[in-house]
């Protein structure tokens, strides 16, 4: 079922579906009955439809599935300011509180993994965390990269002086689009600025604070978030295990849907016991 809600004064779109039957029963805890709920968080440049196959597996496993469009993607409204991972995580906190969800399982692909890591690092009540080809570890940059960055910053300051802030940003957006990735080129000017911010946020120091049991699922040929990032996460998150798929890339859940479904189904079944 598709729904809209207002979060941080922005329209926030999501789907909320429950399984048919009772494959998994509510678990009775000290705080009352726990309803198995998994929150799906897509990657950059995607929306909730990208992880629809994951939603189907979770429903078949007896989980209520809440599948979100992050602000600026799908049918959710674009932020009016340059958001970082903190902003997206705070929005998820407000969203989860508003829906009254307790002890969720959090699954994040790529950018969604950033939000999952930060959320779980400060919410020990998270039932489990699933990171799929997740971002969050800042890559090591070459000397050439930093030369390019500092040259761009110098040009930016000069253009501000010549054209003024508004016109300078319009010209800079054209330049960024030509030099950036396909994700960057296809984004709106605001989302380009947000992307520039979030890709440089390093969450390595948050990994040891994740108390939830964590499943890492990776494509061994992932070039966007390489397997070595997953190995760092496995080492630094106290209760983490890694499953990697040979021949798969950044969308391992689409490249190898059968094995991915088997791994996810097994993990969700163990959590619900």
Tab-separated table of C-alpha atoms in Angstrom:
chain	number	residue	atom	x	y	z
A	1	UNK	CA	0.000	0.000	0.000
A	2	UNK	CA	1.460	3.361	-1.074
A	3	UNK	CA	1.336	6.169	1.464
A	4	UNK	CA	2.536	9.723	2.038
A	5	UNK	CA	3.453	11.406	5.305
A	6	UNK	CA	5.012	14.744	6.222
A	7	UNK	CA	8.491	14.386	7.717
A	8	UNK	CA	10.635	17.434	8.486
A	9	UNK	CA	8.068	19.538	6.614
A	10	UNK	CA	8.587	17.488	3.437
A	11	UNK	CA	6.327	14.986	1.675
A	12	UNK	CA	7.735	11.527	2.380
A	13	UNK	CA	6.536	8.602	0.277
A	14	UNK	CA	6.650	4.960	1.307
A	15	UNK	CA	4.887	1.631	0.956
A	16	UNK	CA	3.650	-0.390	3.907
A	17	UNK	CA	2.689	-4.007	3.265
A	18	UNK	CA	1.924	-6.930	5.544
A	19	UNK	CA	2.302	-10.613	4.708
A	20	UNK	CA	-0.701	-12.755	3.996
A	21	UNK	CA	-1.165	-15.490	6.593
A	22	UNK	CA	1.095	-15.849	9.622
A	23	UNK	CA	4.419	-17.266	8.477
A	24	UNK	CA	6.099	-15.487	11.386
A	25	UNK	CA	4.260	-14.864	14.624
A	26	UNK	CA	4.794	-11.857	16.869
A	27	UNK	CA	7.478	-12.446	19.485
A	28	UNK	CA	6.542	-11.698	23.088
A	29	UNK	CA	9.166	-9.539	24.796
A	30	UNK	CA	9.417	-7.650	28.060
A	31	UNK	CA	8.003	-4.610	26.265
A	32	UNK	CA	5.108	-6.533	24.756
A	33	UNK	CA	4.614	-8.354	21.459
A	34	UNK	CA	7.188	-7.649	18.739
A	35	UNK	CA	5.863	-7.445	15.212
A	36	UNK	CA	8.515	-8.488	12.672
A	37	UNK	CA	9.090	-5.314	10.624
A	38	UNK	CA	11.809	-4.641	8.087
A	39	UNK	CA	12.535	-1.171	6.719
A	40	UNK	CA	14.049	-1.087	3.233
A	41	UNK	CA	16.283	1.848	2.258
A	42	UNK	CA	17.354	2.161	-1.385
A	43	UNK	CA	20.571	3.462	-2.883
A	44	UNK	CA	21.411	6.783	-4.510
A	45	UNK	CA	19.577	7.547	-7.725
A	46	UNK	CA	17.002	4.836	-7.003
A	47	UNK	CA	13.665	4.597	-5.199
A	48	UNK	CA	11.569	2.015	-3.378
A	49	UNK	CA	10.847	0.105	-6.599
A	50	UNK	CA	14.542	-0.792	-6.967
A	51	UNK	CA	14.364	-3.091	-3.944
A	52	UNK	CA	10.957	-4.560	-4.792
A	53	UNK	CA	12.464	-8.041	-5.129
A	54	UNK	CA	13.803	-7.792	-1.578
A	55	UNK	CA	10.356	-6.717	-0.397
A	56	UNK	CA	8.839	-9.877	-1.866
A	57	UNK	CA	11.321	-12.111	-0.030
A	58	UNK	CA	10.655	-10.351	3.275
A	59	UNK	CA	6.881	-10.630	2.861
A	60	UNK	CA	7.201	-14.323	2.122
A	61	UNK	CA	9.232	-14.630	5.333
A	62	UNK	CA	6.332	-13.184	7.309
A	63	UNK	CA	7.612	-9.646	7.794
A	64	UNK	CA	5.735	-6.406	7.514
A	65	UNK	CA	7.727	-4.407	4.956
A	66	UNK	CA	8.090	-0.632	5.034
A	67	UNK	CA	9.856	0.506	1.859
A	68	UNK	CA	10.821	4.177	1.662
A	69	UNK	CA	11.612	6.802	-0.942
A	70	UNK	CA	14.334	8.956	0.597
A	71	UNK	CA	13.782	12.706	0.352
A	72	UNK	CA	14.695	13.794	-3.159
A	73	UNK	CA	14.003	10.388	-4.724
A	74	UNK	CA	10.948	8.678	-6.157
A	75	UNK	CA	7.787	10.416	-4.978
A	76	UNK	CA	9.324	12.080	-1.904
A	77	UNK	CA	9.905	15.814	-1.861
A	78	UNK	CA	13.402	17.188	-2.359
A	79	UNK	CA	15.106	18.857	0.627
A	80	UNK	CA	15.330	22.633	0.533
A	81	UNK	CA	18.800	22.607	2.103
A	82	UNK	CA	21.984	20.617	1.537
A	83	UNK	CA	21.335	17.521	3.641
A	84	UNK	CA	23.946	15.122	4.944
A	85	UNK	CA	23.658	11.583	6.293
A	86	UNK	CA	22.723	13.046	9.686
A	87	UNK	CA	19.698	14.785	8.163
A	88	UNK	CA	18.500	11.676	6.352
A	89	UNK	CA	18.946	9.635	9.525
A	90	UNK	CA	17.073	12.175	11.639
A	91	UNK	CA	14.239	12.050	9.107
A	92	UNK	CA	14.155	8.247	9.432
A	93	UNK	CA	14.044	8.580	13.217
A	94	UNK	CA	11.046	10.893	12.976
A	95	UNK	CA	9.409	8.572	10.438
A	96	UNK	CA	9.868	5.424	12.549
A	97	UNK	CA	8.660	7.193	15.687
A	98	UNK	CA	5.599	8.521	13.867
A	99	UNK	CA	4.679	5.032	12.648
A	100	UNK	CA	5.247	3.614	16.134
A	101	UNK	CA	7.593	0.896	14.902
A	102	UNK	CA	9.545	-0.915	17.612
A	103	UNK	CA	12.802	-2.839	17.155
A	104	UNK	CA	12.912	-2.731	13.351
A	105	UNK	CA	15.162	-4.741	11.096
A	106	UNK	CA	16.963	-2.184	8.908
A	107	UNK	CA	18.128	-3.042	5.384
A	108	UNK	CA	20.117	-0.518	3.391
A	109	UNK	CA	21.548	-0.796	-0.102
A	110	UNK	CA	24.423	1.534	-1.044
A	111	UNK	CA	23.458	5.016	0.228
A	112	UNK	CA	20.704	3.412	2.311
A	113	UNK	CA	23.486	1.564	4.123
A	114	UNK	CA	24.888	4.875	5.325
A	115	UNK	CA	21.589	5.710	6.984
A	116	UNK	CA	21.343	2.185	8.360
A	117	UNK	CA	24.801	2.368	9.944
A	118	UNK	CA	24.214	5.752	11.570
A	119	UNK	CA	20.721	4.822	12.764
A	120	UNK	CA	21.802	1.487	14.241
A	121	UNK	CA	24.879	3.022	15.878
A	122	UNK	CA	22.675	5.184	18.089
A	123	UNK	CA	19.652	2.908	18.453
A	124	UNK	CA	20.626	-0.323	20.233
A	125	UNK	CA	17.011	-1.476	20.019
A	126	UNK	CA	17.424	-2.185	16.286
A	127	UNK	CA	16.626	-5.879	15.909
A	128	UNK	CA	19.122	-6.485	13.101
A	129	UNK	CA	20.976	-4.604	10.378
A	130	UNK	CA	21.409	-5.811	6.804
A	131	UNK	CA	23.927	-3.939	4.650
A	132	UNK	CA	23.855	-4.706	0.925
A	133	UNK	CA	26.796	-3.314	-1.061
A	134	UNK	CA	26.628	-0.483	1.445
A	135	UNK	CA	28.409	2.849	1.395
A	136	UNK	CA	29.832	4.477	4.504
A	137	UNK	CA	33.596	4.133	4.305
A	138	UNK	CA	35.329	7.068	2.683
A	139	UNK	CA	37.656	5.882	-0.076
A	140	UNK	CA	41.332	6.769	-0.026
A	141	UNK	CA	41.929	9.580	-2.471
A	142	UNK	CA	44.897	10.072	-4.767
A	143	UNK	CA	47.071	13.177	-4.883
A	144	UNK	CA	45.586	13.919	-8.303
A	145	UNK	CA	42.091	13.847	-6.820
A	146	UNK	CA	42.960	16.426	-4.154
A	147	UNK	CA	44.636	18.659	-6.746
A	148	UNK	CA	41.403	18.560	-8.731
A	149	UNK	CA	39.284	19.328	-5.652
A	150	UNK	CA	41.368	22.273	-4.482
A	151	UNK	CA	41.558	23.681	-8.015
A	152	UNK	CA	37.770	23.532	-8.226
A	153	UNK	CA	37.428	25.280	-4.843
A	154	UNK	CA	39.737	28.059	-6.006
A	155	UNK	CA	37.716	28.473	-9.220
A	156	UNK	CA	34.519	28.520	-7.160
A	157	UNK	CA	35.726	31.360	-4.947
A	158	UNK	CA	36.833	33.341	-8.004
A	159	UNK	CA	33.467	32.836	-9.749
A	160	UNK	CA	31.634	33.986	-6.609
A	161	UNK	CA	33.583	37.245	-6.792
A	162	UNK	CA	32.966	37.712	-10.518
A	163	UNK	CA	29.336	36.577	-10.922
A	164	UNK	CA	27.855	36.581	-7.423
A	165	UNK	CA	26.714	33.468	-5.563
A	166	UNK	CA	23.541	32.617	-7.514
A	167	UNK	CA	24.922	32.934	-11.040
A	168	UNK	CA	28.203	31.321	-10.001
A	169	UNK	CA	26.369	28.255	-8.662
A	170	UNK	CA	24.426	27.926	-11.909
A	171	UNK	CA	27.659	27.909	-13.898
A	172	UNK	CA	29.337	25.564	-11.435
A	173	UNK	CA	26.447	23.106	-11.647
A	174	UNK	CA	27.000	22.820	-15.399
A	175	UNK	CA	30.692	22.181	-14.823
A	176	UNK	CA	30.003	19.618	-12.070
A	177	UNK	CA	27.531	17.744	-14.277
A	178	UNK	CA	30.098	17.393	-17.062
A	179	UNK	CA	32.849	16.215	-14.732
A	180	UNK	CA	30.803	14.070	-12.355
A	181	UNK	CA	29.374	10.556	-12.381
A	182	UNK	CA	26.160	9.544	-14.112
A	183	UNK	CA	24.380	9.785	-10.740
A	184	UNK	CA	25.658	13.324	-10.388
A	185	UNK	CA	24.816	14.339	-13.956
A	186	UNK	CA	21.227	13.074	-13.725
A	187	UNK	CA	20.500	14.771	-10.367
A	188	UNK	CA	18.936	18.186	-9.794
A	189	UNK	CA	21.235	21.030	-8.677
A	190	UNK	CA	20.209	20.554	-5.015
A	191	UNK	CA	20.666	16.775	-5.113
A	192	UNK	CA	24.092	17.252	-6.718
A	193	UNK	CA	25.158	19.325	-3.747
A	194	UNK	CA	23.753	16.748	-1.370
A	195	UNK	CA	25.590	13.963	-3.206
A	196	UNK	CA	28.853	15.903	-3.021
A	197	UNK	CA	28.380	16.133	0.725
A	198	UNK	CA	27.288	12.594	1.566
A	199	UNK	CA	29.932	10.779	-0.489
A	200	UNK	CA	32.619	12.434	1.610
A	201	UNK	CA	31.116	11.491	4.966
A	202	UNK	CA	33.055	8.693	6.650
A	203	UNK	CA	31.116	6.497	9.083
A	204	UNK	CA	33.982	4.202	10.041
A	205	UNK	CA	33.982	5.470	13.617
A	206	UNK	CA	30.295	4.532	13.964
A	207	UNK	CA	30.796	0.866	13.079
A	208	UNK	CA	31.911	-0.332	16.559
A	209	UNK	CA	28.786	1.317	18.021
A	210	UNK	CA	26.435	-0.931	16.030
A	211	UNK	CA	25.141	-3.477	18.550
A	212	UNK	CA	22.629	-5.202	16.274
A	213	UNK	CA	23.407	-8.523	14.630
A	214	UNK	CA	24.567	-7.485	11.149
A	215	UNK	CA	24.472	-9.301	7.823
A	216	UNK	CA	26.730	-7.985	5.069
A	217	UNK	CA	25.864	-9.041	1.512
A	218	UNK	CA	28.245	-8.030	-1.270
A	219	UNK	CA	29.073	-8.471	-4.919
A	220	UNK	CA	32.734	-9.409	-5.265
A	221	UNK	CA	33.018	-7.286	-8.420
A	222	UNK	CA	31.472	-4.204	-6.831
A	223	UNK	CA	33.502	-1.164	-7.898
A	224	UNK	CA	31.274	1.493	-6.297
A	225	UNK	CA	31.615	0.085	-2.770
A	226	UNK	CA	34.387	-2.520	-3.065
A	227	UNK	CA	34.505	-5.780	-1.143
A	228	UNK	CA	37.336	-4.435	1.017
A	229	UNK	CA	34.788	-2.000	2.522
A	230	UNK	CA	32.645	-4.960	3.539
A	231	UNK	CA	35.662	-6.618	5.129
A	232	UNK	CA	36.335	-3.491	7.175
A	233	UNK	CA	32.703	-3.438	8.299
A	234	UNK	CA	32.826	-7.124	9.220
A	235	UNK	CA	35.930	-6.525	11.297
A	236	UNK	CA	34.674	-3.396	13.082
A	237	UNK	CA	30.999	-4.230	13.744
A	238	UNK	CA	30.960	-6.450	16.854
A	239	UNK	CA	28.406	-8.993	15.589
A	240	UNK	CA	28.742	-9.099	11.807
A	241	UNK	CA	28.985	-11.765	9.125
A	242	UNK	CA	29.791	-11.368	5.434
A	243	UNK	CA	28.354	-13.230	2.444
A	244	UNK	CA	29.843	-12.355	-0.950
A	245	UNK	CA	28.740	-13.416	-4.430
A	246	UNK	CA	31.343	-14.047	-7.172
A	247	UNK	CA	30.672	-12.326	-10.472
A	248	UNK	CA	28.244	-9.808	-8.953
A	249	UNK	CA	28.528	-6.036	-8.850
A	250	UNK	CA	27.028	-3.182	-6.873
A	251	UNK	CA	23.496	-4.579	-7.216
A	252	UNK	CA	24.258	-8.058	-5.904
A	253	UNK	CA	20.617	-8.634	-4.992
A	254	UNK	CA	19.666	-8.195	-8.665
A	255	UNK	CA	22.731	-9.923	-10.114
A	256	UNK	CA	22.140	-13.084	-8.093
A	257	UNK	CA	18.521	-12.965	-6.900
A	258	UNK	CA	18.199	-16.665	-6.074
A	259	UNK	CA	21.172	-16.868	-3.716
A	260	UNK	CA	20.406	-13.466	-2.259
A	261	UNK	CA	16.848	-14.536	-1.460
A	262	UNK	CA	18.106	-17.731	0.194
A	263	UNK	CA	20.573	-15.843	2.392
A	264	UNK	CA	18.048	-13.179	3.356
A	265	UNK	CA	15.299	-15.704	4.057
A	266	UNK	CA	17.608	-17.687	6.340
A	267	UNK	CA	18.759	-14.596	8.243
A	268	UNK	CA	15.236	-13.243	8.727
A	269	UNK	CA	14.076	-16.642	9.908
A	270	UNK	CA	16.788	-16.784	12.572
A	271	UNK	CA	15.931	-13.281	13.824
A	272	UNK	CA	12.251	-14.104	14.172
A	273	UNK	CA	12.824	-17.248	16.287
